[in-house]
């Protein structure tokens, strides 16, 4: 039983490990996974001291702001709590913890809010400082001034591959055809307001500048003054979202990330790939290569979100197009200044002569950088004028539609409706420059623009459309009952498939154009009409969540056929397998689909290229059966589906629906990709980037570079490195571990009668809706834990620092395996099987985040006496899990080989416990009936602060 702070010694003093689970650490995975350093380099940026100095600078400047804006009595209380947190952090004594809790309990509601805000700000500033430090350390490595190695860089990866016997041409060919598609989702996991994130981002860039050695005293003084101004502005900004974002708001947020950071980062990083290829005597990537593509769920994901309507999707697509065209206009303006050359090839002259005469008055462009008249002797500018005119007309059209104004009548050939129409003149200009000896000019801004058009298309992001399978079933029920065919949902699977195959093969219409139906059914039907209208230029795939059977896929094909245009240009249908049961049935689903003649012929059509994409869900499968059973069933399901695809000669691609936290499939992505079963990458990786991970991966341009590099090199290695097969005895042991873990997880989560009441008492689950961080409701429907979405499920347990969904069942399974005499084989698996080792490394990280003393405090203050025994049992299981994981890894304490994670802990630890105590006090008063708006704000602020300090929500 864990009682008191002294028990934290087992945690290696790392009870509040708040680091984000990303690859953006400067050296974590190198030491963590490989333990390698370069002894011939000297660090120009020390491991810890610059970070400590930055945190001190930011915090001291912020306290100057507090001194300016707070009363002396309030400042004194903040100082007392801060001092108490330092004492507890150093001593880990129960008495120090109790003193800190007592100080918090005496605060008024207003004081709780102020203290929560102050410590929330401190956590945010620590996050900034750490990101900046990682960037500095990475730059030092690139200058040859770091003892640490970045094994994810293209140079290091190419060297590893050539040593493994791969030729430069093999590396070039693999890179040329590989694609990583990042799908930015609307999942509500970013707790910090966009207004504050934007200001923090500016501070991060300023902090990087402040480390320049050539700054004058006056410049440094200006930076320090600006820092104080910006911190004052943040402190005086409301930290709380007063209204929930709309789907359109979420779409704007996704676009902002791309416009601000990725627009520059993508072509810049591709140039770095080209430089690395040159070092192994290989040409640059083909101009039409698509190493990165981008998608979004904002405005397209209607699963459980009643606010995403067909008109919402239409409007988001218009917004995407408007903002993309606006960015291209800026690039074209820049090229108009650059491409002043007069020599060109005949093809450019011929192209210019065939184009519609540009609107030389350019009245439809509200602002122009380049305004001069262009003589015919400047062919590149003539071409760019035409491009600019078409872009401007397209922009005007989108703007009118968005403003609900009269839409200008513009011939289609005078706007850009297809991405190839924009690529064509850019390619012609590029080839003309090369033909006239100006390849160096062609490879500058013009090539960057070509790369952008291939990456972002005409919409920046293509929308995925997602809906739950049951909604489709309800819609077809309405159709079959109205037409006298009976109730579709009552039919068995064979009858459903026979009916759907017959409809698709016969091409006869099924749905009456006038039919009475409920608003929900009408919404489903209108969605398919919208999909047909918008088409494949704006939309990417149609995803079926909670897909359980092959008929779920065929039904969507029927609906698409019913509403589709004559060209039959429908979206690829992607089944989402997100429960343990669905994963186990996955081979059966694909077998039945691929054995269907209509479906096989459908996949063989040119536009589908014989490709079947399947989305695997990490969140709901983990919520369904625990992290270990989820991970193993995901691994097995992918292996089994690959076998089925090979049998039918279908190219199978996987879409990984990962969340930010380990409990929802998050973690270092390089390691995760290399841990996938063999033959499951196939030069293609599609992955969700959710909530707070968007900021962690793409919030600053240097972070973008590292993220793009991490995915690029991992996919390349996964395709070119031959990994050893998994031994049968490993599989057998993993099967037992999974079964025993699943049994223990479900025994408690689904079988323990006290569990739901305990969960809702010991965590802020019921209060999370106050945060207004997403447009989607927390539940699909009314009910218990089974109806709760995975995000609030993980979010709630992360807040009280027990993080139960991730580790529950793991310790029990390991203990049973040790008792069965499997220890030697388990050690072999840990050392030799990437999947197994990476899983337990992630579990170890999460265990280091857990804080049993904080969890116990939640129980003491918030949980009914009749339920407290369950909390004690859970903490005993936590202790058992730590013991078993350390026994497996051979470590003496958690994370004792990971300096970077320890550094992250030390950066935030003393402040994080304080905001947990504030949250407990706010919950206690709220549940006692205090309805003060100020207290509600204190509760929300403390929740955001914990999320910031833990660098994760759901």
mmCIF file with all atom_site columns, N, CA, C and O in Angstrom, residues 816-840:
data_model
loop_
_atom_site.group_PDB
_atom_site.id
_atom_site.type_symbol
_atom_site.label_atom_id
_atom_site.label_alt_id
_atom_site.label_comp_id
_atom_site.label_asym_id
_atom_site.label_entity_id
_atom_site.label_seq_id
_atom_site.pdbx_PDB_ins_code
_atom_site.Cartn_x
_atom_site.Cartn_y
_atom_site.Cartn_z
_atom_site.occupancy
_atom_site.B_iso_or_equiv
_atom_site.pdbx_formal_charge
_atom_site.auth_seq_id
_atom_site.auth_comp_id
_atom_site.auth_asym_id
_atom_site.auth_atom_id
_atom_site.pdbx_PDB_model_num
ATOM 1   N N  . UNK A 1 816 ? 2.260  -12.538 -13.418 1.00 0.00 ? 816 UNK A N  1
ATOM 2   C CA . UNK A 1 816 ? 1.862  -13.905 -13.742 1.00 0.00 ? 816 UNK A CA 1
ATOM 3   C C  . UNK A 1 816 ? 2.901  -14.573 -14.642 1.00 0.00 ? 816 UNK A C  1
ATOM 4   O O  . UNK A 1 816 ? 3.234  -15.755 -14.470 1.00 0.00 ? 816 UNK A O  1
ATOM 5   N N  . UNK A 1 817 ? 3.460  -13.814 -15.594 1.00 0.00 ? 817 UNK A N  1
ATOM 6   C CA . UNK A 1 817 ? 4.479  -14.368 -16.488 1.00 0.00 ? 817 UNK A CA 1
ATOM 7   C C  . UNK A 1 817 ? 5.739  -14.738 -15.722 1.00 0.00 ? 817 UNK A C  1
ATOM 8   O O  . UNK A 1 817 ? 6.358  -15.783 -15.977 1.00 0.00 ? 817 UNK A O  1
ATOM 9   N N  . UNK A 1 818 ? 6.144  -13.885 -14.778 1.00 0.00 ? 818 UNK A N  1
ATOM 10  C CA . UNK A 1 818 ? 7.313  -14.197 -13.945 1.00 0.00 ? 818 UNK A CA 1
ATOM 11  C C  . UNK A 1 818 ? 7.049  -15.459 -13.122 1.00 0.00 ? 818 UNK A C  1
ATOM 12  O O  . UNK A 1 818 ? 7.918  -16.329 -12.989 1.00 0.00 ? 818 UNK A O  1
ATOM 13  N N  . UNK A 1 819 ? 5.852  -15.560 -12.569 1.00 0.00 ? 819 UNK A N  1
ATOM 14  C CA . UNK A 1 819 ? 5.502  -16.726 -11.764 1.00 0.00 ? 819 UNK A CA 1
ATOM 15  C C  . UNK A 1 819 ? 5.481  -17.995 -12.593 1.00 0.00 ? 819 UNK A C  1
ATOM 16  O O  . UNK A 1 819 ? 5.758  -19.089 -12.093 1.00 0.00 ? 819 UNK A O  1
ATOM 17  N N  . UNK A 1 820 ? 5.163  -17.864 -13.885 1.00 0.00 ? 820 UNK A N  1
ATOM 18  C CA . UNK A 1 820 ? 5.129  -19.021 -14.779 1.00 0.00 ? 820 UNK A CA 1
ATOM 19  C C  . UNK A 1 820 ? 6.510  -19.419 -15.287 1.00 0.00 ? 820 UNK A C  1
ATOM 20  O O  . UNK A 1 820 ? 6.632  -20.333 -16.115 1.00 0.00 ? 820 UNK A O  1
ATOM 21  N N  . UNK A 1 821 ? 7.544  -18.703 -14.856 1.00 0.00 ? 821 UNK A N  1
ATOM 22  C CA . UNK A 1 821 ? 8.906  -19.056 -15.242 1.00 0.00 ? 821 UNK A CA 1
ATOM 23  C C  . UNK A 1 821 ? 9.352  -18.505 -16.582 1.00 0.00 ? 821 UNK A C  1
ATOM 24  O O  . UNK A 1 821 ? 10.286 -19.035 -17.198 1.00 0.00 ? 821 UNK A O  1
ATOM 25  N N  . UNK A 1 822 ? 8.709  -17.420 -17.041 1.00 0.00 ? 822 UNK A N  1
ATOM 26  C CA . UNK A 1 822 ? 9.031  -16.858 -18.359 1.00 0.00 ? 822 UNK A CA 1
ATOM 27  C C  . UNK A 1 822 ? 10.025 -15.699 -18.306 1.00 0.00 ? 822 UNK A C  1
ATOM 28  O O  . UNK A 1 822 ? 10.206 -15.000 -19.310 1.00 0.00 ? 822 UNK A O  1
ATOM 29  N N  . UNK A 1 823 ? 10.678 -15.481 -17.177 1.00 0.00 ? 823 UNK A N  1
ATOM 30  C CA . UNK A 1 823 ? 11.500 -14.281 -17.013 1.00 0.00 ? 823 UNK A CA 1
ATOM 31  C C  . UNK A 1 823 ? 12.620 -14.202 -18.037 1.00 0.00 ? 823 UNK A C  1
ATOM 32  O O  . UNK A 1 823 ? 12.881 -13.141 -18.616 1.00 0.00 ? 823 UNK A O  1
ATOM 33  N N  . UNK A 1 824 ? 13.312 -15.311 -18.295 1.00 0.00 ? 824 UNK A N  1
ATOM 34  C CA . UNK A 1 824 ? 14.443 -15.285 -19.236 1.00 0.00 ? 824 UNK A CA 1
ATOM 35  C C  . UNK A 1 824 ? 13.970 -14.915 -20.641 1.00 0.00 ? 824 UNK A C  1
ATOM 36  O O  . UNK A 1 824 ? 14.614 -14.111 -21.338 1.00 0.00 ? 824 UNK A O  1
ATOM 37  N N  . UNK A 1 825 ? 12.840 -15.464 -21.061 1.00 0.00 ? 825 UNK A N  1
ATOM 38  C CA . UNK A 1 825 ? 12.330 -15.143 -22.396 1.00 0.00 ? 825 UNK A CA 1
ATOM 39  C C  . UNK A 1 825 ? 11.848 -13.695 -22.447 1.00 0.00 ? 825 UNK A C  1
ATOM 40  O O  . UNK A 1 825 ? 12.037 -12.997 -23.447 1.00 0.00 ? 825 UNK A O  1
ATOM 41  N N  . UNK A 1 826 ? 11.236 -13.232 -21.372 1.00 0.00 ? 826 UNK A N  1
ATOM 42  C CA . UNK A 1 826 ? 10.794 -11.836 -21.317 1.00 0.00 ? 826 UNK A CA 1
ATOM 43  C C  . UNK A 1 826 ? 11.978 -10.884 -21.464 1.00 0.00 ? 826 UNK A C  1
ATOM 44  O O  . UNK A 1 826 ? 11.889 -9.873  -22.162 1.00 0.00 ? 826 UNK A O  1
ATOM 45  N N  . UNK A 1 827 ? 13.093 -11.201 -20.810 1.00 0.00 ? 827 UNK A N  1
ATOM 46  C CA . UNK A 1 827 ? 14.293 -10.367 -20.935 1.00 0.00 ? 827 UNK A CA 1
ATOM 47  C C  . UNK A 1 827 ? 14.808 -10.382 -22.377 1.00 0.00 ? 827 UNK A C  1
ATOM 48  O O  . UNK A 1 827 ? 15.237 -9.358  -22.912 1.00 0.00 ? 827 UNK A O  1
ATOM 49  N N  . UNK A 1 828 ? 14.766 -11.556 -23.008 1.00 0.00 ? 828 UNK A N  1
ATOM 50  C CA . UNK A 1 828 ? 15.189 -11.671 -24.404 1.00 0.00 ? 828 UNK A CA 1
ATOM 51  C C  . UNK A 1 828 ? 14.290 -10.817 -25.300 1.00 0.00 ? 828 UNK A C  1
ATOM 52  O O  . UNK A 1 828 ? 14.764 -10.118 -26.205 1.00 0.00 ? 828 UNK A O  1
ATOM 53  N N  . UNK A 1 829 ? 12.991 -10.866 -25.060 1.00 0.00 ? 829 UNK A N  1
ATOM 54  C CA . UNK A 1 829 ? 12.043 -10.062 -25.825 1.00 0.00 ? 829 UNK A CA 1
ATOM 55  C C  . UNK A 1 829 ? 12.331 -8.578  -25.640 1.00 0.00 ? 829 UNK A C  1
ATOM 56  O O  . UNK A 1 829 ? 12.279 -7.790  -26.598 1.00 0.00 ? 829 UNK A O  1
ATOM 57  N N  . UNK A 1 830 ? 12.648 -8.185  -24.421 1.00 0.00 ? 830 UNK A N  1
ATOM 58  C CA . UNK A 1 830 ? 12.902 -6.776  -24.116 1.00 0.00 ? 830 UNK A CA 1
ATOM 59  C C  . UNK A 1 830 ? 14.142 -6.280  -24.849 1.00 0.00 ? 830 UNK A C  1
ATOM 60  O O  . UNK A 1 830 ? 14.179 -5.146  -25.328 1.00 0.00 ? 830 UNK A O  1
ATOM 61  N N  . UNK A 1 831 ? 15.128 -7.135  -24.981 1.00 0.00 ? 831 UNK A N  1
ATOM 62  C CA . UNK A 1 831 ? 16.381 -6.725  -25.614 1.00 0.00 ? 831 UNK A CA 1
ATOM 63  C C  . UNK A 1 831 ? 16.335 -6.824  -27.133 1.00 0.00 ? 831 UNK A C  1
ATOM 64  O O  . UNK A 1 831 ? 17.042 -6.080  -27.823 1.00 0.00 ? 831 UNK A O  1
ATOM 65  N N  . UNK A 1 832 ? 15.488 -7.708  -27.681 1.00 0.00 ? 832 UNK A N  1
ATOM 66  C CA . UNK A 1 832 ? 15.590 -8.023  -29.099 1.00 0.00 ? 832 UNK A CA 1
ATOM 67  C C  . UNK A 1 832 ? 14.375 -7.694  -29.947 1.00 0.00 ? 832 UNK A C  1
ATOM 68  O O  . UNK A 1 832 ? 14.451 -7.776  -31.175 1.00 0.00 ? 832 UNK A O  1
ATOM 69  N N  . UNK A 1 833 ? 13.260 -7.367  -29.344 1.00 0.00 ? 833 UNK A N  1
ATOM 70  C CA . UNK A 1 833 ? 12.028 -7.133  -30.104 1.00 0.00 ? 833 UNK A CA 1
ATOM 71  C C  . UNK A 1 833 ? 11.625 -5.669  -29.967 1.00 0.00 ? 833 UNK A C  1
ATOM 72  O O  . UNK A 1 833 ? 11.173 -5.248  -28.901 1.00 0.00 ? 833 UNK A O  1
ATOM 73  N N  . UNK A 1 834 ? 11.782 -4.852  -31.037 1.00 0.00 ? 834 UNK A N  1
ATOM 74  C CA . UNK A 1 834 ? 11.488 -3.419  -30.933 1.00 0.00 ? 834 UNK A CA 1
ATOM 75  C C  . UNK A 1 834 ? 10.077 -3.119  -30.431 1.00 0.00 ? 834 UNK A C  1
ATOM 76  O O  . UNK A 1 834 ? 9.891  -2.204  -29.629 1.00 0.00 ? 834 UNK A O  1
ATOM 77  N N  . UNK A 1 835 ? 9.090  -3.869  -30.903 1.00 0.00 ? 835 UNK A N  1
ATOM 78  C CA . UNK A 1 835 ? 7.709  -3.637  -30.455 1.00 0.00 ? 835 UNK A CA 1
ATOM 79  C C  . UNK A 1 835 ? 7.595  -3.783  -28.936 1.00 0.00 ? 835 UNK A C  1
ATOM 80  O O  . UNK A 1 835 ? 7.002  -2.943  -28.255 1.00 0.00 ? 835 UNK A O  1
ATOM 81  N N  . UNK A 1 836 ? 8.161  -4.838  -28.409 1.00 0.00 ? 836 UNK A N  1
ATOM 82  C CA . UNK A 1 836 ? 8.044  -5.141  -26.980 1.00 0.00 ? 836 UNK A CA 1
ATOM 83  C C  . UNK A 1 836 ? 8.785  -4.108  -26.139 1.00 0.00 ? 836 UNK A C  1
ATOM 84  O O  . UNK A 1 836 ? 8.248  -3.588  -25.154 1.00 0.00 ? 836 UNK A O  1
ATOM 85  N N  . UNK A 1 837 ? 10.006 -3.803  -26.547 1.00 0.00 ? 837 UNK A N  1
ATOM 86  C CA . UNK A 1 837 ? 10.798 -2.860  -25.765 1.00 0.00 ? 837 UNK A CA 1
ATOM 87  C C  . UNK A 1 837 ? 10.189 -1.463  -25.801 1.00 0.00 ? 837 UNK A C  1
ATOM 88  O O  . UNK A 1 837 ? 10.108 -0.787  -24.777 1.00 0.00 ? 837 UNK A O  1
ATOM 89  N N  . UNK A 1 838 ? 9.748  -1.021  -26.977 1.00 0.00 ? 838 UNK A N  1
ATOM 90  C CA . UNK A 1 838 ? 9.179  0.323   -27.069 1.00 0.00 ? 838 UNK A CA 1
ATOM 91  C C  . UNK A 1 838 ? 7.914  0.431   -26.229 1.00 0.00 ? 838 UNK A C  1
ATOM 92  O O  . UNK A 1 838 ? 7.653  1.459   -25.608 1.00 0.00 ? 838 UNK A O  1
ATOM 93  N N  . UNK A 1 839 ? 7.116  -0.649  -26.198 1.00 0.00 ? 839 UNK A N  1
ATOM 94  C CA . UNK A 1 839 ? 5.898  -0.622  -25.388 1.00 0.00 ? 839 UNK A CA 1
ATOM 95  C C  . UNK A 1 839 ? 6.243  -0.387  -23.921 1.00 0.00 ? 839 UNK A C  1
ATOM 96  O O  . UNK A 1 839 ? 5.650  0.474   -23.256 1.00 0.00 ? 839 UNK A O  1
ATOM 97  N N  . UNK A 1 840 ? 7.206  -1.126  -23.394 1.00 0.00 ? 840 UNK A N  1
ATOM 98  C CA . UNK A 1 840 ? 7.508  -0.998  -21.975 1.00 0.00 ? 840 UNK A CA 1
ATOM 99  C C  . UNK A 1 840 ? 8.295  0.271   -21.654 1.00 0.00 ? 840 UNK A C  1
ATOM 100 O O  . UNK A 1 840 ? 8.210  0.787   -20.533 1.00 0.00 ? 840 UNK A O  1
#
